[in-house]
Short mmCIF file of C-alpha atoms in Angstrom, two decimals:
data_model
loop_
_atom_site.label_atom_id
_atom_site.label_comp_id
_atom_site.label_asym_id
_atom_site.label_seq_id
_atom_site.Cartn_x
_atom_site.Cartn_y
_atom_site.Cartn_z
CA UNK A 18 -6.87 10.41 -27.60
CA UNK A 19 -3.18 11.29 -27.61
CA UNK A 20 -1.71 14.75 -27.15
CA UNK A 21 1.98 15.36 -27.71
CA UNK A 22 3.74 17.69 -25.31
CA UNK A 23 6.24 20.43 -26.11
CA UNK A 24 9.04 17.96 -25.34
CA UNK A 25 8.04 15.60 -28.16
CA UNK A 26 10.50 16.05 -31.02
CA UNK A 27 10.03 14.32 -34.34
CA UNK A 28 12.42 11.62 -33.23
CA UNK A 29 10.52 11.04 -30.00
CA UNK A 30 7.27 10.70 -31.95
CA UNK A 31 8.91 8.14 -34.24
CA UNK A 32 10.07 6.09 -31.26
CA UNK A 33 6.63 6.30 -29.66
CA UNK A 34 5.18 4.97 -32.93
CA UNK A 35 7.48 1.95 -32.68
CA UNK A 36 6.20 1.26 -29.16
CA UNK A 37 2.59 1.12 -30.30
CA UNK A 38 3.39 -0.93 -33.41
CA UNK A 39 2.32 -4.47 -32.46
CA UNK A 40 4.56 -5.85 -35.23
CA UNK A 41 7.68 -4.29 -33.78
CA UNK A 42 10.13 -6.89 -32.51
CA UNK A 43 11.26 -7.03 -28.88
CA UNK A 44 14.66 -5.67 -29.88
CA UNK A 45 13.12 -2.76 -31.83
CA UNK A 46 10.94 -2.05 -28.81
CA UNK A 47 13.97 -2.14 -26.50
CA UNK A 48 15.91 0.22 -28.78
CA UNK A 49 12.99 2.63 -28.91
CA UNK A 50 12.76 2.66 -25.11
CA UNK A 51 16.50 3.31 -24.82
CA UNK A 52 16.25 6.15 -27.31
CA UNK A 53 13.29 7.66 -25.46
CA UNK A 54 15.27 7.53 -22.22
CA UNK A 55 18.10 9.39 -23.91
CA UNK A 56 15.69 12.03 -25.23
CA UNK A 57 14.08 12.45 -21.83
CA UNK A 58 17.55 13.17 -20.45
CA UNK A 59 18.13 15.80 -23.12
CA UNK A 60 14.87 17.54 -22.21
CA UNK A 61 15.58 17.40 -18.48
CA UNK A 62 19.04 18.92 -18.89
CA UNK A 63 17.72 21.60 -21.25
CA UNK A 64 15.06 22.59 -18.73
CA UNK A 65 17.23 22.21 -15.62
CA UNK A 66 20.81 23.10 -16.68
CA UNK A 67 21.95 23.15 -13.03
CA UNK A 68 21.51 19.39 -12.98
CA UNK A 69 24.94 19.14 -14.64
CA UNK A 70 26.49 20.23 -11.35
CA UNK A 71 24.28 18.10 -9.15
CA UNK A 72 24.33 14.59 -7.81
CA UNK A 73 21.55 12.84 -9.69
CA UNK A 74 19.77 9.79 -8.33
CA UNK A 75 17.93 7.90 -11.06
CA UNK A 76 15.25 5.57 -9.73
CA UNK A 77 13.68 2.94 -11.94
CA UNK A 78 11.83 -0.35 -11.86
CA UNK A 79 13.46 -3.61 -12.86
CA UNK A 80 11.67 -3.79 -16.20
CA UNK A 81 12.81 -0.33 -17.22
CA UNK A 82 16.41 -0.63 -16.06
CA UNK A 83 18.12 -2.05 -19.15
CA UNK A 84 16.42 0.16 -21.71
CA UNK A 85 14.64 3.32 -20.61
CA UNK A 86 16.81 3.96 -17.54
CA UNK A 87 20.01 3.01 -19.35
CA UNK A 88 19.10 5.46 -22.12
CA UNK A 89 18.38 8.15 -19.55
CA UNK A 90 21.70 7.59 -17.78
CA UNK A 91 23.58 7.65 -21.07
CA UNK A 92 21.70 10.76 -22.13
CA UNK A 93 22.55 12.53 -18.89
CA UNK A 94 26.26 11.82 -19.25
CA UNK A 95 26.20 12.76 -22.95
CA UNK A 96 24.69 16.14 -22.06
CA UNK A 97 27.24 16.96 -19.42
CA UNK A 98 26.29 15.28 -16.14
CA UNK A 99 29.38 13.82 -14.47
CA UNK A 100 29.06 10.03 -14.53
CA UNK A 101 30.57 9.87 -11.05
CA UNK A 102 27.66 11.94 -9.76
CA UNK A 103 25.05 9.65 -11.32
CA UNK A 104 23.57 7.15 -8.89
CA UNK A 105 21.12 4.37 -9.60
CA UNK A 106 18.35 2.86 -7.51
CA UNK A 107 16.43 -0.05 -8.99
CA UNK A 108 13.25 -1.44 -7.45
CA UNK A 109 11.55 -4.78 -7.90
CA UNK A 110 7.86 -4.15 -7.22
CA UNK A 111 4.97 -6.56 -6.88
CA UNK A 112 1.43 -5.46 -7.63
CA UNK A 113 -1.52 -6.14 -5.38
CA UNK A 114 -4.83 -5.06 -6.81
CA UNK A 115 -7.91 -5.04 -4.68
CA UNK A 116 -10.43 -4.16 -7.35
CA UNK A 117 -9.48 -6.33 -10.25
CA UNK A 118 -11.56 -5.63 -13.27
CA UNK A 119 -13.01 -2.28 -12.40
CA UNK A 120 -11.86 1.28 -12.40
CA UNK A 121 -11.35 1.61 -8.67
CA UNK A 122 -7.71 1.43 -7.78
CA UNK A 123 -7.85 3.00 -4.35
CA UNK A 124 -6.35 -0.06 -2.71
CA UNK A 125 -3.72 -0.88 -5.30
CA UNK A 126 -0.30 -1.22 -3.78
CA UNK A 127 3.11 -2.00 -5.24
CA UNK A 128 5.30 -3.37 -2.45
CA UNK A 129 9.03 -3.41 -3.04
CA UNK A 130 10.42 -6.91 -2.67
CA UNK A 131 14.05 -6.07 -3.38
CA UNK A 132 16.19 -3.16 -4.40
CA UNK A 133 19.58 -2.20 -5.67
CA UNK A 134 20.69 1.08 -4.22
CA UNK A 135 23.91 2.99 -4.72
CA UNK A 136 25.01 5.22 -1.88
CA UNK A 137 23.61 8.69 -2.29
CA UNK A 138 22.75 11.62 -0.07
CA UNK A 139 19.18 12.22 -1.19
CA UNK A 140 18.97 15.59 0.55
CA UNK A 141 21.66 16.95 -1.76
CA UNK A 142 20.52 15.22 -4.92
CA UNK A 143 18.15 15.69 -7.79
CA UNK A 144 15.94 12.61 -7.85
CA UNK A 145 14.82 11.45 -11.30
CA UNK A 146 12.12 8.82 -11.23
CA UNK A 147 11.78 7.25 -14.64
CA UNK A 148 9.11 4.85 -15.79
CA UNK A 149 7.95 3.66 -19.19
CA UNK A 150 4.39 4.79 -18.54
CA UNK A 151 2.61 6.41 -15.61
CA UNK A 152 -1.12 5.81 -15.33
CA UNK A 153 -2.35 5.11 -11.81
CA UNK A 154 0.99 6.33 -10.44
CA UNK A 155 0.96 3.57 -7.81
CA UNK A 156 4.44 2.20 -8.54
CA UNK A 157 5.99 5.64 -8.94
CA UNK A 158 4.40 6.77 -5.69
CA UNK A 159 5.75 3.75 -3.83
CA UNK A 160 9.27 4.06 -5.14
CA UNK A 161 9.47 7.81 -4.80
CA UNK A 162 8.00 7.81 -1.30
CA UNK A 163 10.46 5.10 -0.28
CA UNK A 164 13.37 7.15 -1.56
CA UNK A 165 12.29 10.33 0.18
CA UNK A 166 10.81 8.77 3.30
CA UNK A 167 13.11 10.62 5.67
CA UNK A 168 14.59 13.44 3.60
CA UNK A 169 13.50 15.72 0.81
CA UNK A 170 15.75 16.04 -2.25
CA UNK A 171 16.58 19.32 -3.94
CA UNK A 172 14.31 18.58 -6.88
CA UNK A 173 12.19 15.67 -8.03
CA UNK A 174 11.90 14.91 -11.73
CA UNK A 175 9.20 12.48 -12.82
CA UNK A 176 9.95 11.30 -16.34
CA UNK A 177 8.05 8.91 -18.57
CA UNK A 178 7.64 8.68 -22.35
CA UNK A 179 3.85 8.44 -21.90
CA UNK A 180 1.49 9.44 -19.12
CA UNK A 181 -2.21 8.92 -18.71
CA UNK A 182 -4.07 12.20 -18.40
CA UNK A 183 -4.29 13.16 -14.74
CA UNK A 184 -1.40 10.96 -13.64
CA UNK A 185 0.49 13.99 -12.35
CA UNK A 186 -2.47 14.98 -10.19
CA UNK A 187 -2.89 11.42 -8.90
CA UNK A 188 0.75 11.26 -7.93
CA UNK A 189 0.74 14.69 -6.31
CA UNK A 190 -2.39 13.82 -4.33
CA UNK A 191 -0.50 11.08 -2.53
CA UNK A 192 2.06 13.46 -1.06
CA UNK A 193 1.94 16.49 1.19
CA UNK A 194 1.69 19.61 -0.95
CA UNK A 195 5.11 20.77 0.28
CA UNK A 196 6.59 17.63 -1.30
CA UNK A 197 4.39 17.44 -4.38
CA UNK A 198 5.24 21.07 -5.12
CA UNK A 199 8.78 19.95 -5.97
CA UNK A 200 7.71 17.51 -8.67
CA UNK A 201 8.61 18.40 -12.27
CA UNK A 202 7.11 16.26 -15.01
CA UNK A 203 8.66 15.32 -18.33
CA UNK A 204 6.69 13.33 -20.85
CA UNK A 205 6.27 13.20 -24.61
CA UNK A 206 2.65 12.14 -24.87
CA UNK A 207 -0.47 12.28 -22.75
CA UNK A 208 -3.17 9.69 -23.47
CA UNK A 209 -6.73 9.82 -22.23
CA UNK A 210 -8.06 6.30 -22.81
CA UNK A 211 -7.69 2.81 -21.38
CA UNK A 212 -8.86 -0.50 -22.78
CA UNK A 213 -10.84 -3.13 -20.88
CA UNK A 214 -7.62 -4.62 -19.51
CA UNK A 215 -6.70 -1.25 -18.05
CA UNK A 216 -3.89 -0.69 -20.57
CA UNK A 217 -3.50 2.91 -21.68
CA UNK A 218 -4.34 3.38 -25.37
CA UNK A 219 -2.20 3.78 -27.41
CA UNK A 220 0.19 4.12 -24.46
CA UNK A 221 3.31 2.06 -24.92
CA UNK A 222 1.62 -0.61 -26.98
CA UNK A 223 0.40 -2.85 -24.16
CA UNK A 224 2.21 -4.57 -21.33
CA UNK A 225 5.81 -3.42 -21.18
CA UNK A 226 6.84 -6.81 -19.76
CA UNK A 227 5.48 -8.70 -22.75
CA UNK A 228 6.76 -6.21 -25.28
CA UNK A 229 10.27 -6.22 -23.82
CA UNK A 230 10.24 -10.00 -23.74
CA UNK A 231 10.19 -10.56 -19.97
CA UNK A 232 9.25 -13.99 -18.70
CA UNK A 233 9.54 -13.33 -14.97
CA UNK A 234 10.48 -9.84 -13.90
CA UNK A 235 10.89 -10.75 -10.24
CA UNK A 236 13.76 -13.13 -11.03
CA UNK A 237 15.30 -10.85 -13.65
CA UNK A 238 18.50 -9.05 -12.75
CA UNK A 239 19.14 -6.17 -15.16
CA UNK A 240 22.49 -6.02 -16.92
CA UNK A 241 22.65 -2.38 -15.87
CA UNK A 242 22.57 -3.39 -12.22
CA UNK A 243 25.18 -6.10 -12.75
CA UNK A 244 27.50 -3.73 -14.62
CA UNK A 245 27.23 -0.91 -12.11
CA UNK A 246 27.66 -3.28 -9.19
CA UNK A 247 30.83 -4.66 -10.78
CA UNK A 248 32.01 -1.10 -11.27
CA UNK A 249 31.42 -0.32 -7.61
CA UNK A 250 33.30 -3.43 -6.54
CA UNK A 251 36.31 -2.36 -8.57
CA UNK A 252 36.17 1.30 -7.58
CA UNK B 12 -35.88 -12.91 17.60
CA UNK B 13 -32.70 -14.55 16.29
CA UNK B 14 -30.61 -16.19 18.98
CA UNK B 15 -26.85 -16.12 18.70
CA UNK B 16 -25.33 -19.54 18.11
CA UNK B 17 -23.01 -19.36 21.08
CA UNK B 18 -24.37 -17.15 23.81
CA UNK B 19 -27.39 -15.54 25.34
CA UNK B 20 -27.10 -12.62 22.90
CA UNK B 21 -30.28 -12.31 20.86
CA UNK B 22 -30.72 -9.98 17.89
CA UNK B 23 -34.12 -8.35 18.04
CA UNK B 24 -36.54 -8.74 15.19
CA UNK B 25 -38.71 -5.85 13.95
CA UNK B 26 -41.63 -6.61 16.23
CA UNK B 27 -39.40 -6.71 19.29
CA UNK B 28 -37.62 -3.54 18.18
CA UNK B 29 -40.91 -1.72 17.65
CA UNK B 30 -42.05 -2.75 21.11
CA UNK B 31 -38.78 -1.55 22.59
CA UNK B 32 -38.12 1.77 20.83
CA UNK B 33 -41.51 2.59 19.32
CA UNK B 34 -42.74 2.37 15.75
CA UNK B 35 -41.61 5.85 14.60
CA UNK B 36 -38.01 5.21 15.71
CA UNK B 37 -38.02 1.83 13.99
CA UNK B 38 -39.34 3.33 10.73
CA UNK B 39 -36.70 6.02 10.89
CA UNK B 40 -34.04 3.35 11.38
CA UNK B 41 -35.32 1.37 8.39
CA UNK B 42 -35.14 4.44 6.17
CA UNK B 43 -31.57 5.11 7.23
CA UNK B 44 -30.35 1.56 6.77
CA UNK B 45 -31.84 1.43 3.27
CA UNK B 46 -29.79 4.53 2.47
CA UNK B 47 -26.68 2.92 3.83
CA UNK B 48 -26.67 -0.14 1.62
CA UNK B 49 -24.46 1.37 -1.06
CA UNK B 50 -21.42 -0.34 0.41
CA UNK B 51 -18.02 0.83 1.44
CA UNK B 52 -16.50 1.56 -1.93
CA UNK B 53 -15.11 5.04 -2.19
CA UNK B 54 -15.80 6.00 1.39
CA UNK B 55 -12.28 6.62 2.54
CA UNK B 56 -13.06 7.91 6.03
CA UNK B 57 -15.08 4.81 6.86
CA UNK B 58 -12.55 2.56 5.14
CA UNK B 59 -9.56 3.90 7.00
CA UNK B 60 -11.35 4.05 10.33
CA UNK B 61 -12.52 0.44 9.94
CA UNK B 62 -9.10 -0.77 8.85
CA UNK B 63 -7.47 0.98 11.80
CA UNK B 64 -9.89 -0.54 14.31
CA UNK B 65 -9.34 -3.92 12.71
CA UNK B 66 -5.56 -3.46 12.95
CA UNK B 67 -5.93 -2.92 16.70
CA UNK B 68 -8.28 -5.88 16.99
CA UNK B 69 -5.83 -8.12 15.11
CA UNK B 70 -3.19 -7.12 17.64
CA UNK B 71 -5.59 -8.06 20.44
CA UNK B 72 -6.38 -11.31 18.66
CA UNK B 73 -2.68 -12.07 18.50
CA UNK B 74 -2.05 -11.21 22.14
CA UNK B 75 -5.06 -12.76 23.80
CA UNK B 76 -6.68 -14.98 21.19
CA UNK B 77 -9.86 -12.93 21.50
CA UNK B 78 -11.66 -12.72 18.17
CA UNK B 79 -14.47 -10.29 17.42
CA UNK B 80 -17.09 -9.68 14.77
CA UNK B 81 -16.88 -6.35 12.97
CA UNK B 82 -19.77 -4.84 11.07
CA UNK B 83 -20.40 -1.90 8.81
CA UNK B 84 -23.92 -0.36 8.77
CA UNK B 85 -25.35 -3.12 10.93
CA UNK B 86 -28.95 -1.91 11.01
CA UNK B 87 -28.54 -0.16 14.31
CA UNK B 88 -28.86 3.35 15.67
CA UNK B 89 -25.08 3.60 16.13
CA UNK B 90 -23.69 1.37 13.45
CA UNK B 91 -21.09 2.98 11.15
CA UNK B 92 -18.67 0.49 12.64
CA UNK B 93 -19.56 -2.12 15.22
CA UNK B 94 -17.44 -4.56 17.21
CA UNK B 95 -19.31 -7.47 18.79
CA UNK B 96 -17.84 -9.96 21.20
CA UNK B 97 -20.87 -12.03 22.01
CA UNK B 98 -18.90 -14.42 24.19
CA UNK B 99 -18.03 -11.51 26.45
CA UNK B 100 -21.43 -9.84 26.01
CA UNK B 101 -19.55 -6.86 24.64
CA UNK B 102 -20.86 -4.38 22.06
CA UNK B 103 -18.99 -1.34 20.81
CA UNK B 104 -20.62 0.95 18.27
CA UNK B 105 -19.09 3.90 16.44
CA UNK B 106 -20.89 6.76 14.73
CA UNK B 107 -18.61 8.51 12.23
CA UNK B 108 -19.04 12.18 11.45
CA UNK B 109 -16.98 13.72 8.70
CA UNK B 110 -18.58 17.15 8.92
CA UNK B 111 -17.72 20.59 10.24
CA UNK B 112 -20.89 20.95 12.30
CA UNK B 113 -21.75 18.11 14.65
CA UNK B 114 -23.76 18.32 17.82
CA UNK B 115 -24.99 15.79 20.35
CA UNK B 116 -28.40 17.40 20.51
CA UNK B 117 -29.21 18.97 17.13
CA UNK B 118 -31.11 17.16 14.39
CA UNK B 119 -34.02 14.78 14.30
CA UNK B 120 -33.21 12.32 15.58
CA UNK B 121 -30.25 13.74 17.44
CA UNK B 122 -27.06 11.81 18.08
CA UNK B 123 -28.08 11.81 21.74
CA UNK B 124 -31.32 10.06 20.83
CA UNK B 125 -29.56 7.54 18.59
CA UNK B 126 -27.05 6.70 21.31
CA UNK B 127 -29.79 6.27 23.91
CA UNK B 128 -31.79 4.01 21.58
CA UNK B 129 -28.74 1.95 20.67
CA UNK B 130 -27.89 1.44 24.32
CA UNK B 131 -31.45 0.32 24.97
CA UNK B 132 -31.44 -2.11 22.04
CA UNK B 133 -28.01 -3.55 22.89
CA UNK B 134 -29.02 -4.07 26.51
CA UNK B 135 -32.21 -5.81 25.37
CA UNK B 136 -30.15 -8.01 23.05
CA UNK B 137 -28.20 -9.23 26.06
CA UNK B 138 -25.03 -7.14 25.89
CA UNK B 139 -23.92 -6.19 29.38
CA UNK B 140 -20.89 -4.20 28.25
CA UNK B 141 -22.13 -1.56 25.82
CA UNK B 142 -19.83 1.24 24.72
CA UNK B 143 -20.73 3.86 22.13
CA UNK B 144 -18.39 6.27 20.44
CA UNK B 145 -18.86 9.41 18.37
CA UNK B 146 -15.93 9.79 15.98
CA UNK B 147 -15.29 13.18 14.43
CA UNK B 148 -12.76 14.14 11.77
CA UNK B 149 -12.46 17.72 12.98
CA UNK B 150 -10.01 17.80 15.92
CA UNK B 151 -11.39 20.93 17.59
CA UNK B 152 -14.95 19.74 17.21
CA UNK B 153 -14.00 16.30 18.54
CA UNK B 154 -12.53 17.93 21.64
CA UNK B 155 -15.67 19.99 22.13
CA UNK B 156 -17.89 16.92 21.70
CA UNK B 157 -15.75 14.92 24.12
CA UNK B 158 -16.24 17.63 26.70
CA UNK B 159 -19.99 17.89 26.26
CA UNK B 160 -21.26 14.31 26.37
CA UNK B 161 -24.86 14.51 27.64
CA UNK B 162 -25.13 13.31 31.23
CA UNK B 163 -27.71 10.71 30.24
CA UNK B 164 -25.14 8.99 27.96
CA UNK B 165 -21.91 9.64 29.80
CA UNK B 166 -21.69 6.22 31.46
CA UNK B 167 -21.22 4.48 28.12
CA UNK B 168 -20.39 7.20 25.58
CA UNK B 169 -17.29 9.06 24.45
CA UNK B 170 -16.27 11.24 21.53
CA UNK B 171 -12.87 11.30 19.89
CA UNK B 172 -10.97 12.45 16.85
CA UNK B 173 -10.00 10.36 13.83
CA UNK B 174 -8.34 12.08 10.88
CA UNK B 175 -9.66 12.38 7.36
CA UNK B 176 -8.57 14.37 4.36
CA UNK B 177 -4.84 14.58 3.80
CA UNK B 178 -2.93 11.93 1.84
CA UNK B 179 -2.41 8.71 3.75
CA UNK B 180 1.36 9.20 3.95
CA UNK B 181 0.85 12.61 5.52
CA UNK B 182 -1.67 11.23 8.00
CA UNK B 183 0.72 8.50 9.05
CA UNK B 184 3.43 11.08 9.65
CA UNK B 185 1.16 13.36 11.63
CA UNK B 186 -0.51 10.66 13.71
CA UNK B 187 2.13 8.28 14.95
CA UNK B 188 -0.42 6.32 17.01
CA UNK B 189 -2.12 5.34 13.75
CA UNK B 190 1.18 4.49 12.07
CA UNK B 191 2.23 2.30 15.00
CA UNK B 192 -1.01 0.33 14.96
CA UNK B 193 -0.59 -0.52 11.27
CA UNK B 194 3.18 -0.97 11.60
CA UNK B 195 2.68 -3.83 14.03
CA UNK B 196 1.19 -5.82 11.15
CA UNK B 197 3.98 -5.11 8.66
CA UNK B 198 6.51 -7.78 7.80
CA UNK B 199 9.20 -5.18 8.36
CA UNK B 200 10.51 -4.59 11.86
CA UNK B 201 11.05 -0.92 11.05
CA UNK B 202 8.64 -0.22 8.20
CA UNK B 203 8.77 3.01 6.22
CA UNK B 204 5.66 5.12 5.94
CA UNK B 205 5.15 3.61 2.50
CA UNK B 206 5.23 0.10 3.97
CA UNK B 207 2.78 1.16 6.67
CA UNK B 208 0.49 2.81 4.15
CA UNK B 209 0.46 -0.38 2.11
CA UNK B 210 -0.55 -2.39 5.18
CA UNK B 211 -3.42 0.04 5.69
CA UNK B 212 -4.45 -0.27 2.04
CA UNK B 213 -4.48 -4.05 2.09
CA UNK B 214 -6.52 -4.09 5.30
CA UNK B 215 -8.96 -1.62 3.76
CA UNK B 216 -9.20 -3.83 0.68
CA UNK B 217 -9.76 -6.99 2.71
CA UNK B 218 -12.37 -5.31 4.91
CA UNK B 219 -14.10 -3.90 1.85
CA UNK B 220 -14.24 -7.36 0.32
CA UNK B 221 -15.76 -8.93 3.42
CA UNK B 222 -17.99 -6.12 4.64
CA UNK B 223 -20.61 -5.62 5.93
CA UNK B 224 -19.81 -8.38 8.46
CA UNK B 225 -16.76 -10.49 9.21
CA UNK B 226 -14.72 -11.92 12.02
CA UNK B 227 -11.48 -10.04 12.62
CA UNK B 228 -9.59 -13.29 12.02
CA UNK B 229 -11.27 -13.56 8.60
CA UNK B 230 -10.20 -10.04 7.61
CA UNK B 231 -6.64 -10.86 8.66
CA UNK B 232 -6.65 -14.10 6.66
CA UNK B 233 -8.05 -12.40 3.59
CA UNK B 234 -5.52 -9.58 3.83
CA UNK B 235 -2.67 -12.08 4.03
CA UNK B 236 -4.13 -14.04 1.12
CA UNK B 237 -4.40 -10.87 -0.95
CA UNK B 238 -0.83 -9.94 -0.27
CA UNK B 239 1.45 -12.49 1.37
CA UNK B 240 4.27 -10.06 0.74
CA UNK B 241 3.15 -7.24 3.02
CA UNK B 242 1.91 -8.68 6.27
CA UNK B 243 3.82 -10.36 9.04
CA UNK B 244 3.43 -13.85 10.33
CA UNK B 245 2.02 -14.03 13.83
CA UNK B 246 4.13 -17.06 14.60
CA UNK B 247 7.40 -16.48 16.44
CA UNK B 248 10.69 -15.90 14.65
CA UNK B 249 12.10 -18.83 16.58
CA UNK B 250 9.40 -20.97 15.03
CA UNK B 251 10.22 -19.47 11.62
CA UNK B 252 13.93 -20.19 12.00
CA UNK B 253 13.07 -23.81 12.69
CA UNK B 254 11.63 -24.01 9.16
CA UNK B 255 15.11 -23.53 7.67
CA UNK B 256 16.59 -26.90 6.81
CA UNK B 257 20.25 -27.52 7.65
CA UNK B 258 21.61 -27.76 4.09
CA UNK B 259 19.87 -24.50 3.18
CA UNK B 260 21.42 -22.72 6.14
CA UNK B 261 24.83 -24.15 5.26
CA UNK B 262 24.57 -22.86 1.69
CA UNK B 263 23.54 -19.36 2.76
CA UNK B 264 26.12 -19.20 5.54
CA UNK B 265 28.82 -20.08 3.02
CA UNK B 266 27.99 -17.32 0.53
CA UNK B 267 30.50 -14.47 0.57
CA UNK B 268 29.17 -10.95 1.14
CA UNK B 269 25.68 -12.22 1.95
CA UNK B 270 23.78 -11.91 5.20
CA UNK B 271 20.32 -12.94 6.23
CA UNK B 272 18.06 -12.78 9.24
CA UNK B 273 14.51 -13.87 10.04
CA UNK B 274 12.20 -10.99 10.88
CA UNK B 275 8.50 -11.35 11.62
CA UNK B 276 8.48 -14.71 9.90
CA UNK B 277 10.24 -13.56 6.71
CA UNK B 278 13.77 -14.04 5.44
CA UNK B 279 15.44 -10.66 5.06
CA UNK B 280 18.73 -10.53 3.18
CA UNK B 281 21.50 -8.10 2.25
CA UNK B 282 24.29 -8.64 -0.26
CA UNK B 283 27.11 -7.01 -2.17
CA UNK B 284 28.21 -4.60 0.55
CA UNK B 285 24.64 -3.68 1.26
CA UNK B 286 23.91 -2.40 -2.23
CA UNK B 287 21.32 -5.10 -2.86
CA UNK B 288 18.72 -6.07 -0.32
CA UNK B 289 15.27 -7.50 0.05
CA UNK B 290 12.75 -9.41 2.05
CA UNK B 291 11.22 -12.50 0.48
CA UNK B 292 7.66 -12.00 -0.66
CA UNK B 293 6.46 -15.07 1.26
CA UNK B 294 7.04 -16.22 4.83
CA UNK B 295 9.11 -19.11 6.12
CA UNK B 296 6.00 -21.23 6.73
CA UNK B 297 4.86 -21.20 3.12
CA UNK B 298 5.16 -23.84 0.42
CA UNK B 299 7.07 -21.33 -1.68
CA UNK B 300 9.72 -21.04 0.99
CA UNK B 301 10.02 -24.81 1.19
CA UNK B 302 10.42 -24.90 -2.60
CA UNK B 303 13.02 -22.14 -2.47
CA UNK B 304 15.09 -24.04 0.07
CA UNK B 305 15.07 -27.15 -2.08
CA UNK B 306 15.93 -25.15 -5.19
CA UNK B 307 18.87 -23.41 -3.55
CA UNK B 308 20.21 -26.58 -1.99
CA UNK B 309 20.08 -28.27 -5.42
CA UNK B 310 21.77 -25.26 -6.99
CA UNK B 311 24.76 -25.36 -4.61
CA UNK B 312 25.57 -21.70 -5.33
CA UNK B 313 29.01 -20.24 -4.81
CA UNK B 314 28.05 -16.58 -4.91
CA UNK B 315 25.12 -14.28 -4.31
CA UNK B 316 24.68 -13.79 -8.05
CA UNK B 317 23.92 -17.48 -8.37
CA UNK B 318 20.78 -17.12 -6.23
CA UNK B 319 19.87 -13.48 -6.80
CA UNK B 320 17.11 -14.28 -9.26
CA UNK B 321 15.54 -16.80 -6.89
CA UNK B 322 15.35 -14.30 -4.03
CA UNK B 323 12.05 -12.66 -4.86
#
């Protein structure tokens, strides 16, 4: 069952409908993700206006970089966040699942095999972790914990178009309460069900890799990373 | 009786056990072991404790070549976790207590009785070095238990603390001894707490898959099979560097703004003024690494971007 949150505008619901439409093309799916990223940014800025004056570190996974994270970055600048204060961290994660095929995911891990990281002082930043969907929270936990391993940021925003019910609690349970207490969640829809392949239903319409048209995410280098790296080289 | 394949250690059958400890104690043991057959799944205290002991034993295996058999619920009086080294006639049994009220003497049978019976059984089986441990998740209680070991057990028994409850990342921060034991097995020379936690998770998963009985070397192999990307190679870095063929080294050495080093058997790289970095997800001894070398040599790249996709 799906429940829309207070952040879900009519436009967001339309884009979520595109994600779950199995006939939607890869490019329509990509556009919908980008739009949802932009709308997440709008909601974050509306709820946390002080973010406009902050350094913002956006952390994403490789598969989300070119669409959801790009939309979020664009949305943040469009709503007043200084582009020079926007920093990007992109992670390439692997998945190791101990209990394939059953509901136990206690030993799931998502090691980071490479990362692109722009220089940022995390202790003086608002960290925004963005992911297309959060269910077990394993990847988000890994990436967030890696970012804040030594220092705590001012605020931590966890943003995803869709979350599985209880994902916020699962994520918080992995951190000391003093850290988890800083987490602020932004999502448009909360789903309660999974299919036999562990995909959230309706979620984001299945595997984000397949829907976005990825062949091999570990060898993929997002255009966003390439562009920003070129920008840094010329700065 | 079932003789061990390699030594004079002999596991006692029921008749021998009954003769040794008495029929009521044997029946009590049978009832308990039936209750303990539900497996490890979901028992985080036992999982983490087992994985941590195994991490230490892997270190010992690496240093001295001494393997051991580890068991979970091994049909004994002290058997929540057991380490057997039959070749050295060594038996170490752990009783885990994740409770707020634990006493050596309360209960029927008491922990004191269980320890005494286990010592008797292990001696009869041929173990000359028998050590028994009471492990408690409450630090104050563990201290009290350590200071009140009954005199009749004190020659071979101890009590100590092992944490349970808070998130793994928090435990690793609070208990650096635990973090260091897992960190030794990471492929990273200076692993983050997340890296260390992942090592612990993979060891727990491997142990869960092989329990209730496995050699430490088997758990290590399974863990590395499950996740080649997390765990170090035990071979030397010098040995790993020797796996790099000349043309591959020449190509990498010629790339501008690219550096690499071999750490714990893995190729670690940094590029583009440090903005992009990673450690390969397979070690230098693997077929994948051999394939990567050939691929990159064929590619004859001129810049990091030419090989970025291949570095995964």
